[in-house]
Short mmCIF file of C-alpha atoms and ligand atoms in Angstrom, two decimals:
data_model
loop_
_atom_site.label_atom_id
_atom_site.label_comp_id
_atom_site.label_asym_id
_atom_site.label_seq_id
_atom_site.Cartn_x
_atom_site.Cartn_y
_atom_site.Cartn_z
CA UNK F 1 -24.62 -8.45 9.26
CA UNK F 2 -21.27 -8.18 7.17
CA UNK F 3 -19.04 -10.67 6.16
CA UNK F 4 -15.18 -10.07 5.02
CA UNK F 5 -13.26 -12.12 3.29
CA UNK F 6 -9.05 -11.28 2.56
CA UNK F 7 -6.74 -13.59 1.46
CA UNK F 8 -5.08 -13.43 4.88
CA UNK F 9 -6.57 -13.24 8.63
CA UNK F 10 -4.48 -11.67 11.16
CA UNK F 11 -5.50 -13.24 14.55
CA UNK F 12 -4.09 -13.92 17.67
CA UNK F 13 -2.44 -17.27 17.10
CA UNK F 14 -1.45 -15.90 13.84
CA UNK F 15 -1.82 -15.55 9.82
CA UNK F 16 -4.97 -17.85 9.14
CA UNK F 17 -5.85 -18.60 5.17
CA UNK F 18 -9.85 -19.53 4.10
CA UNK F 19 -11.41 -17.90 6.27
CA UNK F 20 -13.72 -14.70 6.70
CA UNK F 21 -14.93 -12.43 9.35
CA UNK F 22 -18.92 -11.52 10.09
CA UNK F 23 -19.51 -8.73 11.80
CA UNK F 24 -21.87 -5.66 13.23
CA UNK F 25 -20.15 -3.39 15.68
CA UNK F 26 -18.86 -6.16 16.75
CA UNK F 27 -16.98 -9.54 14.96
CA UNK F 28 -20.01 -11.86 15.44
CA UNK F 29 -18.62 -14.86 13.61
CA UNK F 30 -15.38 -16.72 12.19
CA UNK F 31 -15.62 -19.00 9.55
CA UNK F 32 -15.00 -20.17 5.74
CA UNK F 33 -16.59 -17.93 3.79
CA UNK F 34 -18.93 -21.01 3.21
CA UNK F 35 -19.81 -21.68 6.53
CA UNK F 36 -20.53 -17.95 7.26
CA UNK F 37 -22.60 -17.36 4.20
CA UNK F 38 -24.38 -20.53 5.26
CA UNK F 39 -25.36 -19.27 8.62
CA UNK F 40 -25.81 -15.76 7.58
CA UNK F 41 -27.65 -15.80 4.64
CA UNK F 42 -28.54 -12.26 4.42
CA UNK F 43 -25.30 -10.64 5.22
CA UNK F 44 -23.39 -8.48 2.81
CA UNK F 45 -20.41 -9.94 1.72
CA UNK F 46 -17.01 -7.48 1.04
CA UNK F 47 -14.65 -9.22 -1.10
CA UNK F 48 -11.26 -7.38 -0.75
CA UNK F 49 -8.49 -7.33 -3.31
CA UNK F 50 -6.28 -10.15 -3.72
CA UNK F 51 -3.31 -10.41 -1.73
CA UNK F 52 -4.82 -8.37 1.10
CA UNK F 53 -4.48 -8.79 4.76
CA UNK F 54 -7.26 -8.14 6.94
CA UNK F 55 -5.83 -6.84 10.55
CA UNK F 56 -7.70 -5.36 13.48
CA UNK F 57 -7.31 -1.95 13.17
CA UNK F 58 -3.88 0.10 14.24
CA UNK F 59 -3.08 1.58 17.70
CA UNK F 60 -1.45 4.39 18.26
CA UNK F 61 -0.93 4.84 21.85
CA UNK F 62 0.68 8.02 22.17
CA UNK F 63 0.78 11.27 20.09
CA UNK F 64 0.60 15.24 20.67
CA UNK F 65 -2.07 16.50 18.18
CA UNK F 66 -1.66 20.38 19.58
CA UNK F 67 1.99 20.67 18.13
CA UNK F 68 0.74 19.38 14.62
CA UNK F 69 1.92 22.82 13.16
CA UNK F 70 5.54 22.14 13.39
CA UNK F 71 7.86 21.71 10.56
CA UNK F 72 10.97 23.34 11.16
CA UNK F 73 10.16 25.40 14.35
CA UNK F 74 11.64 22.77 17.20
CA UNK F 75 15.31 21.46 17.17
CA UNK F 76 16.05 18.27 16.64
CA UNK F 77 19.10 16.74 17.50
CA UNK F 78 19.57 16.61 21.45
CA UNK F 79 17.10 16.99 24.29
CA UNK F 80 17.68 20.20 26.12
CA UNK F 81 17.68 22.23 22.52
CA UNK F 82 14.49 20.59 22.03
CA UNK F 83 13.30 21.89 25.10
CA UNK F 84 14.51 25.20 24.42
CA UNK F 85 12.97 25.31 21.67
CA UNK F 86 9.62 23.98 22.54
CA UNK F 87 9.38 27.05 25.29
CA UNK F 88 10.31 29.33 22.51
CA UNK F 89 7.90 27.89 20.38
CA UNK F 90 5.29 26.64 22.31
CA UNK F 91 2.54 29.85 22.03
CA UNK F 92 3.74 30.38 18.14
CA UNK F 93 2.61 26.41 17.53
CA UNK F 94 -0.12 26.16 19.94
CA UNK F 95 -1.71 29.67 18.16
CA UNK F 96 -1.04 28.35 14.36
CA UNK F 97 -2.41 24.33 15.20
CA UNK F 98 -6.19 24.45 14.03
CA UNK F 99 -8.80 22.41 13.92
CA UNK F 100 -8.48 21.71 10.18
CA UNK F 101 -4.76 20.85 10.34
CA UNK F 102 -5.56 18.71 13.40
CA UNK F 103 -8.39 16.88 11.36
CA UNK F 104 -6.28 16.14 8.51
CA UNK F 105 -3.69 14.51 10.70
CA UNK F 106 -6.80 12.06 12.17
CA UNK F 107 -7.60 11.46 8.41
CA UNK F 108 -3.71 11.17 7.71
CA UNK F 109 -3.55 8.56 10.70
CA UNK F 110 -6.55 7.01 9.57
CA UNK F 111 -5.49 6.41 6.36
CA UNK F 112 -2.46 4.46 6.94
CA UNK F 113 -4.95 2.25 9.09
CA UNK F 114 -4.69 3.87 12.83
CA UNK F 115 -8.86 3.19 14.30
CA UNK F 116 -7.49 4.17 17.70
CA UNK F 117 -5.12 6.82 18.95
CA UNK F 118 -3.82 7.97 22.59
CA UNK F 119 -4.07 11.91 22.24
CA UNK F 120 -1.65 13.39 25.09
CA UNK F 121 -3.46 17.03 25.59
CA UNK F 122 -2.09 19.83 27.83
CA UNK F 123 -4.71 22.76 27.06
CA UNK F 124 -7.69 20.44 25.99
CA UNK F 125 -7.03 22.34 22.25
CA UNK F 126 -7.86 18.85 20.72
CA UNK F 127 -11.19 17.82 22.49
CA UNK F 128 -13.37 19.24 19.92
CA UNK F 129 -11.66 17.78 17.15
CA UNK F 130 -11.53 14.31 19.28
CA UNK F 131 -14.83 14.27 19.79
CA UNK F 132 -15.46 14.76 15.66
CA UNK F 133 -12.70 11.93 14.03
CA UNK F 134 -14.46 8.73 13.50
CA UNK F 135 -11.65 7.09 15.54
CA UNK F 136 -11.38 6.01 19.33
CA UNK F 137 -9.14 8.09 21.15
CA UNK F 138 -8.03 7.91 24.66
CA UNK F 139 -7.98 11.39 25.54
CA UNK F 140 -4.74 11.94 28.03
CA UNK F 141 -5.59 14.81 29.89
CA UNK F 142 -1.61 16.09 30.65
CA UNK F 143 -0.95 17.28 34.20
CA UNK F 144 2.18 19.61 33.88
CA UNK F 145 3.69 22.01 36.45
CA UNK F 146 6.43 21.41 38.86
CA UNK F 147 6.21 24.94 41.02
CA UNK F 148 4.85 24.33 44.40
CA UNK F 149 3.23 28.03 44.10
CA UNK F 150 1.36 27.42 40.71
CA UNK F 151 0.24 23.60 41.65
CA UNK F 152 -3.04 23.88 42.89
CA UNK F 153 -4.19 26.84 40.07
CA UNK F 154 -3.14 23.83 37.74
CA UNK F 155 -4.50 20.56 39.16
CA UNK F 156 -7.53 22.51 38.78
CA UNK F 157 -7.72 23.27 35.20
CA UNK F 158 -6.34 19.80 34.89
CA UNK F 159 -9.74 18.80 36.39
CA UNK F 160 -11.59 20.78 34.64
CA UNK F 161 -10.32 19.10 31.70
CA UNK F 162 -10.91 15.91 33.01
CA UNK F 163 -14.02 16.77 33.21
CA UNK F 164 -14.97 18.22 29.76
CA UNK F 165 -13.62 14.47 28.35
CA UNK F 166 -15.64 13.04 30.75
CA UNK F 167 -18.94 14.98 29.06
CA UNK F 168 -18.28 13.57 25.91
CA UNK F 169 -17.73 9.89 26.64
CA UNK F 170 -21.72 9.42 25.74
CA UNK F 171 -21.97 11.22 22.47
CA UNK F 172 -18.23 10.11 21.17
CA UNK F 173 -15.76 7.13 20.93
CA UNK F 174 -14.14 9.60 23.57
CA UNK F 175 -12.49 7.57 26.41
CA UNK F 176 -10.98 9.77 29.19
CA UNK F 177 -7.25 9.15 30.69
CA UNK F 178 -4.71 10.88 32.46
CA UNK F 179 -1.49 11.58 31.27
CA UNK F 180 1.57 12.90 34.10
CA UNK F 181 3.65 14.92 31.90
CA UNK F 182 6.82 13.69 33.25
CA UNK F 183 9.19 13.77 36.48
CA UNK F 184 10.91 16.32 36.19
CA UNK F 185 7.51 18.72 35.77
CA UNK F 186 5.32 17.87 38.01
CA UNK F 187 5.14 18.33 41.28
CA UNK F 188 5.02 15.17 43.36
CA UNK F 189 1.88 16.23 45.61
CA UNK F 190 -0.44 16.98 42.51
CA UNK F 191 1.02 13.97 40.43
CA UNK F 192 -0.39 11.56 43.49
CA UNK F 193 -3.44 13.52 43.26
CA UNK F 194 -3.48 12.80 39.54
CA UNK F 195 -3.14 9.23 39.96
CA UNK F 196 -6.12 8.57 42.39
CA UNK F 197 -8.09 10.32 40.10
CA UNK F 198 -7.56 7.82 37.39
CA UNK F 199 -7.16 5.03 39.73
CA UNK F 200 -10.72 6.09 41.28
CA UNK F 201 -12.55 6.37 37.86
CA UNK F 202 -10.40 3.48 36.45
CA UNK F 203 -8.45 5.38 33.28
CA UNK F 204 -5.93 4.51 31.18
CA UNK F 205 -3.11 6.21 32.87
CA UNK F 206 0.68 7.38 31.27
CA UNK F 207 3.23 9.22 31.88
CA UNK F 208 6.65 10.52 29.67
CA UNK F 209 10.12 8.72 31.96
CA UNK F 210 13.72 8.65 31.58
CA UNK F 211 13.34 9.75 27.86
CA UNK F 212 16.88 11.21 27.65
CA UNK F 213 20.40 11.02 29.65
CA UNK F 214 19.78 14.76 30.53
CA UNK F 215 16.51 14.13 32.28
CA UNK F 216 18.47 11.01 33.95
CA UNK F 217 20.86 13.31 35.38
CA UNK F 218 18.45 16.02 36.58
CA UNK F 219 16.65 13.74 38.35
CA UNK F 220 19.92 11.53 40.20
CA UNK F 221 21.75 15.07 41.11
CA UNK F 222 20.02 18.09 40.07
CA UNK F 223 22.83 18.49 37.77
CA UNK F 224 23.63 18.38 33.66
CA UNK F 225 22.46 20.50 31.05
CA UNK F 226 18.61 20.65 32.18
CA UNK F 227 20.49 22.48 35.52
CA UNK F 228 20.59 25.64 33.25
CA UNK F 229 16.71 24.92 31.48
CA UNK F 230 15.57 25.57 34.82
CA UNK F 231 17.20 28.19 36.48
CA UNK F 232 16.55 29.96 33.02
CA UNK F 233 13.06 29.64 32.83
CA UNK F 234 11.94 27.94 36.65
CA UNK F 235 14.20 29.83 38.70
CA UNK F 236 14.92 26.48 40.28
CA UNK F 237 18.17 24.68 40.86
CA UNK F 238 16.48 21.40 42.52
CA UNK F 239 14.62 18.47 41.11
CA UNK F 240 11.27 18.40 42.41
CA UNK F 241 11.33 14.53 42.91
CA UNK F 242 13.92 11.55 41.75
CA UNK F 243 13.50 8.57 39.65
CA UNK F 244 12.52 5.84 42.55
CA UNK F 245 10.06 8.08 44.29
CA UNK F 246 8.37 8.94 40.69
CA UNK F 247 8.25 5.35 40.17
CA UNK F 248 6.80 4.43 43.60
CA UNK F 249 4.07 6.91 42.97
CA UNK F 250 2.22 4.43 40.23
CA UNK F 251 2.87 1.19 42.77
CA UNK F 252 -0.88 1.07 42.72
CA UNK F 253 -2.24 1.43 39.75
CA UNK F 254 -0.54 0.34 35.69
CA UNK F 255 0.42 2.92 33.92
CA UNK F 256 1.88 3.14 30.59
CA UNK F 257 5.44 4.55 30.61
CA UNK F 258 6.40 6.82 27.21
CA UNK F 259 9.89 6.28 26.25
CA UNK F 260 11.91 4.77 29.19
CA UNK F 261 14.97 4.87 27.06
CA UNK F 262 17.81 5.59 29.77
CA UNK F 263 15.94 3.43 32.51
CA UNK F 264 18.27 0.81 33.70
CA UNK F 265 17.41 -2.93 33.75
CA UNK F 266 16.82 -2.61 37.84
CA UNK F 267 14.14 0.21 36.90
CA UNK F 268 12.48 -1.38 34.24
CA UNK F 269 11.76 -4.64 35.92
CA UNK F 270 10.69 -2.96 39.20
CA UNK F 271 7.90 -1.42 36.31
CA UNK F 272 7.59 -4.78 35.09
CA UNK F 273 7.05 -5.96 38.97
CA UNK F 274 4.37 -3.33 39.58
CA UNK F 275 2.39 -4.40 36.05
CA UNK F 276 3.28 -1.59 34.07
CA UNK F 277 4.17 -1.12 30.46
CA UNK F 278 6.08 0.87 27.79
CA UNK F 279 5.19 3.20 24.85
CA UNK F 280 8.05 2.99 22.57
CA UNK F 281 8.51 5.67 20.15
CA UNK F 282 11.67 4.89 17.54
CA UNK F 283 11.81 8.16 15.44
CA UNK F 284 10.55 10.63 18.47
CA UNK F 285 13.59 8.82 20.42
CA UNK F 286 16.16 9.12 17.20
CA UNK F 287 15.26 12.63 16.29
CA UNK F 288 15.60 14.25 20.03
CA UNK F 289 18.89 12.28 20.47
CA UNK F 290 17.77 9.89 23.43
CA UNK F 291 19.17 6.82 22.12
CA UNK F 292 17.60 3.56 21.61
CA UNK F 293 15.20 1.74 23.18
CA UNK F 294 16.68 -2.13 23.96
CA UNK F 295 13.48 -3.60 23.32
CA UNK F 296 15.03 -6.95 22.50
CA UNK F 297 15.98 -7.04 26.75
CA UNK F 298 12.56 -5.54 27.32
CA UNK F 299 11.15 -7.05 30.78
CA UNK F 300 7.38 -5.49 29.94
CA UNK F 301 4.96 -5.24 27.46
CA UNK F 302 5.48 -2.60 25.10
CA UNK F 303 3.33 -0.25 22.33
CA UNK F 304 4.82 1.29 19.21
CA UNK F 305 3.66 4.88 18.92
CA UNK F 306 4.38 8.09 16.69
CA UNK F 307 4.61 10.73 19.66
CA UNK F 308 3.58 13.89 18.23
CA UNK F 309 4.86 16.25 14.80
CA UNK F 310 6.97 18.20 17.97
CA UNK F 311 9.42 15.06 17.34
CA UNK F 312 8.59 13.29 14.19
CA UNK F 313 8.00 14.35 10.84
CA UNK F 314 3.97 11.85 10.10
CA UNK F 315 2.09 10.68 12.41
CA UNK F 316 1.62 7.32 9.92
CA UNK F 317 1.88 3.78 11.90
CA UNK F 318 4.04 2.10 9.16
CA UNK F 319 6.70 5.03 8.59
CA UNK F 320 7.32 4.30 12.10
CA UNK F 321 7.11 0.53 12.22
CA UNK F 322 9.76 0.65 9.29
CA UNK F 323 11.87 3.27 11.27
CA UNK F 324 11.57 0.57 14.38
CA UNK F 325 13.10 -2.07 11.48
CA UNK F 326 16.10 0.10 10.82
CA UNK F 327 16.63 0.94 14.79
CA UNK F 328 16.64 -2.27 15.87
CA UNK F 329 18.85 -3.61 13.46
CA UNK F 330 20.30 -6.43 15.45
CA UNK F 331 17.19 -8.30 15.98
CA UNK F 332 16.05 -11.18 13.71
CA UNK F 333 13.99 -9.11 11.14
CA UNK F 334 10.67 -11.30 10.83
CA UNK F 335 10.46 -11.99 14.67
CA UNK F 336 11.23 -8.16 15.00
CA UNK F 337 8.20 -7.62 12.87
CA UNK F 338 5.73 -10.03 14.28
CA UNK F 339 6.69 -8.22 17.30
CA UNK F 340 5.88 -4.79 16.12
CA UNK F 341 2.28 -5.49 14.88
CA UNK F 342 1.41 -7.05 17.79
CA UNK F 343 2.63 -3.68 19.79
CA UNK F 344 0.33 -1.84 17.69
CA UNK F 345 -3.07 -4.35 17.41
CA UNK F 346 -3.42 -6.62 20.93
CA UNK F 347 -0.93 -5.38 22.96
CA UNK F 348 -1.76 -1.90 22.98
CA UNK F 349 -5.51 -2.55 23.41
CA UNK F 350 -5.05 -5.11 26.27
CA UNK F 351 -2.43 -2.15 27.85
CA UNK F 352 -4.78 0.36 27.15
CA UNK F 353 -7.96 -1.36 28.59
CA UNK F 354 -9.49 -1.66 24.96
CA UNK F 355 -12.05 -4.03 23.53
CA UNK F 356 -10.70 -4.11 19.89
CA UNK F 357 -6.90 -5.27 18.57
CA UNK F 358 -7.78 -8.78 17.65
CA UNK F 359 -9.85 -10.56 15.12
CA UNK F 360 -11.54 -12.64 17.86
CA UNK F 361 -15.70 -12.62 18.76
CA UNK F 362 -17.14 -10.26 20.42
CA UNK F 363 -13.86 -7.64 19.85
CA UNK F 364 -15.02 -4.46 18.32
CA UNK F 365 -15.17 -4.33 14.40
CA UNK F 366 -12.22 -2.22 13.90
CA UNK F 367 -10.37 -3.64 10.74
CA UNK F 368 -7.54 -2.56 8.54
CA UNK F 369 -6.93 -4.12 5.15
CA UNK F 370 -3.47 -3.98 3.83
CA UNK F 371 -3.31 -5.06 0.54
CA UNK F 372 0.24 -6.19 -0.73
CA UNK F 373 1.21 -5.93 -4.27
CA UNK F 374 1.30 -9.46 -5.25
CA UNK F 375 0.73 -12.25 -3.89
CA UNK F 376 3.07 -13.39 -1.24
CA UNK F 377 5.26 -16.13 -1.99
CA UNK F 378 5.59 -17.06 1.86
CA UNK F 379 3.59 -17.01 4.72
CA UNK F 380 6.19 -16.66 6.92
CA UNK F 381 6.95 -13.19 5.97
CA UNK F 382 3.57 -11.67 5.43
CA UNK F 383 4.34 -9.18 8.79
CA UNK F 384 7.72 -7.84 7.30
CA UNK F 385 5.90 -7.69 3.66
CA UNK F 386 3.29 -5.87 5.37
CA UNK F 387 5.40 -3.38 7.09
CA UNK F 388 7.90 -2.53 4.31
CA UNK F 389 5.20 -2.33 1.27
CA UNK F 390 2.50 -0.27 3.11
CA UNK F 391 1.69 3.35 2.96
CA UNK F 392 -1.76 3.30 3.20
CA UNK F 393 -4.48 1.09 4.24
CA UNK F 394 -7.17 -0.29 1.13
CA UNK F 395 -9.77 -0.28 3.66
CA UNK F 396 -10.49 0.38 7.21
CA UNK F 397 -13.48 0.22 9.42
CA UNK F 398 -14.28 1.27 13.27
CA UNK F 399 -17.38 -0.19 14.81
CA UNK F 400 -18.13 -1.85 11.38
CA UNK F 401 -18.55 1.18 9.55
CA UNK F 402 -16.65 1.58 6.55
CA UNK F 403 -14.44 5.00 6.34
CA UNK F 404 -11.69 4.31 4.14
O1 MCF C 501 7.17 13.08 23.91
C1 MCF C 501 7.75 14.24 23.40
C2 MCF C 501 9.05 14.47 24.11
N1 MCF C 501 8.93 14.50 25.56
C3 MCF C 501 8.11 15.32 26.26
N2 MCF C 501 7.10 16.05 25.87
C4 MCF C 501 6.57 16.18 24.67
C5 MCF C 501 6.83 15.44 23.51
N3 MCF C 501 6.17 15.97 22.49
C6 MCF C 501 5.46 16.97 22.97
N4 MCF C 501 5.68 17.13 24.27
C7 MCF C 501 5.02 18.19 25.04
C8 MCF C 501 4.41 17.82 26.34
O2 MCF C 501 3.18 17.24 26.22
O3 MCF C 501 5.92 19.19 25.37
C9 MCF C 501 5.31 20.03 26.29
C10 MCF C 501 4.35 19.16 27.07
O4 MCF C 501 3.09 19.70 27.02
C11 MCF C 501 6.24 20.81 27.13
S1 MCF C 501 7.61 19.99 27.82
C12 MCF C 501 8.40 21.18 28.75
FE1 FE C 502 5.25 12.52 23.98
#
């Protein structure tokens, strides 16, 4: 047994002072340190700075490891270019995106206090590496084509996939999903086959939706500048499916929603209706031109997430939550941030199925200690201090092992 004691608890009802956390795998107790030491006699006990923070550990629900390599290869600025550019690219990336550079962005992640991530995968690249970071990850197997001709060739290797995540769930903190790329790539017969397979084995399911005004306009009149992106490289002048049957097609089963920028109030709370939820990813939304998410109007629970180096420039949790601060810069700063950690600790876990994201018994040990650099005059703030002063985490743990 472990005990932790911070100057600061994050829990579910909020900042608590005095008290400390005992734990294995999983938090065991809550208590003053007193009590805990009292009833636990033998534990170990980790005193942690002053003026730290001890929160459950970061979740980021959505991110492409397999494009880590870019830099300067994709254009940012406006959808379709990006798209352009990502065909252009794609191989070139793929090909230079090892294992060591994907490693060092799970360290990277890690560090600035991500325990579990959401890896979207399209060629299963990313298992191995998956399988060898310390952290959870909910391994998104992407289903991606929208030619008729080509579907079958490719629900297969997306089972096959499937299946390799499956064989690692044992020997791993490996949890197999599904991921539908997006509307406007996959066709609708293999997408339905997609989701009974995650509905059957009951997986975290996602999908990318109305990220940008382009895609909005494919998808109401096969028309706008993606009309071009696929004659170019589909040969096809037709959507393969529109916005309310792609939506009907999760009725059954909640699935988390990436982006869901240029979704209209109607559309979002027929998602909110069916139980769904959104991934909300500020910079990847700012640097492909999309717009801005309304999250203050939101009708469903949402996530914060980094998307993946193909449209951001780190894959760290707090360069985004302060990027989220500066987006939304109507809403009342300290609710705003309150907000934002809980996208990122309980909401995402209780979206994503998870048994960690709150400081409560029987949650798994996953912590994150953010240590601020002095001690906070009020407690009020201690969410917005967190999210403007941190880089890095002092400490983190997953299944109460210490790896920062
Ligand atoms: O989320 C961003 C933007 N929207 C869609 N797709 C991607 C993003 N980052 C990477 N992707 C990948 C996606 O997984 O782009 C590829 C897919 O494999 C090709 S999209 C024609
Ligand atoms: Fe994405």
């Amino acid at each position: 047994m472990n005990i932790i004691v911070a100057d600061y608890i994050y829990t579910p009802t909020g900042f608590k002072k005095n008290l400390a956390v005992a734990f294995t795998d999983l938090i065991q107790d809550i208590d003053s340190l007193d009590g805990l030491t009292k009833k636990y006699p033998d534990a170990k006990v980790i005193q942690t700075e002053p003026n730290s923070i001890l929160y459950p550990g970061f979740i980021n629900t959505h991110v492409h490891l397999e494009f880590s390599a870019n830099k300067t290869s994709l254009a940012y600025g406006s959808f379709k270019p990006w798209l352009d550019s990502v065909i252009e690219h794609r191989d070139e990336l793929i090909g230079a995106c090892n294992n060591e550079m994907m490693l060092d962005e799970c360290t990277k992640m890690m560090r600035s206090g991500i325990t579990t991530f959401g890896a979207i995968s399209s060629f299963g690249n990313e298992l191995e590496i998956c399988e060898k970071t310390p952290q959870r990850v909910v391994f998104f197997n992407e289903l991606i084509g929208s030619n008729a001709m080509y579907a079958d060739m490719l629900y297969g290797d997306f089972q096959e996939r499937v299946r390799a995540s499956q064989s690692c769930e044992e020997s791993s903190r490996i949890i197999p999903a599904v991921a539908i790329h997006s509307p406007y790539s996959v066709h609708p017969i293999i997408l339905q086959k997609a989701v009974n397979v995650a509905k059957k084995h009951n997986m975290p399911l996602s999908a990318h939706f109305l990220e940008s005004q382009a895609e909005r306009e494919w998808l109401e009149s096969s028309s706008g500048t993606l009309k071009a992106f696929f004659l170019k490289y589909f040969n096809s002048s037709q959507t393969v499916t529109n916005i309310e049957e792609f939506m009907h097609a999760f009725d059954t089963y909640p699935t988390h929603f990436t982006h869901c920028v240029q979704a209209t109030e109607e559309e979002l709370n027929y998602l909110a209706q069916k139980g769904h939820s959104v991934a909300h990813c500020p910079r990847s939304n700012r640097y492909l031109g999309c717009g801005r998410l309304a999250i203050e109007d939101l009708p469903l629970p949402f996530t914060v997430a980094t998307d993946g180096l193909s449209s951001n420039d780190s894959l760290n949790i707090f360069d985004e939550l302060r990027a989220a601060i500066m987006l939304h810069n109507d809403m009342p700063i300290q609710e705003l941030s309150e907000k934002l950690l809980r996208a990122v600790t309980g909401d995402a876990a209780d979206i994503l199925g998870l048994n960690c994201g709150k400081i409560e018994v029987d949650k798994l040990a996953d912590f994150t200690v953010v240590t601020l650099p002095e001690e906070p005059k009020r407690t009020e703030e201690l969410a917005l201090w967190t999210i403007l002063h941190t880089k890095e985490a002092s400490e983190v743990y997953i299944e109460g092992e210490k790896y920062v």
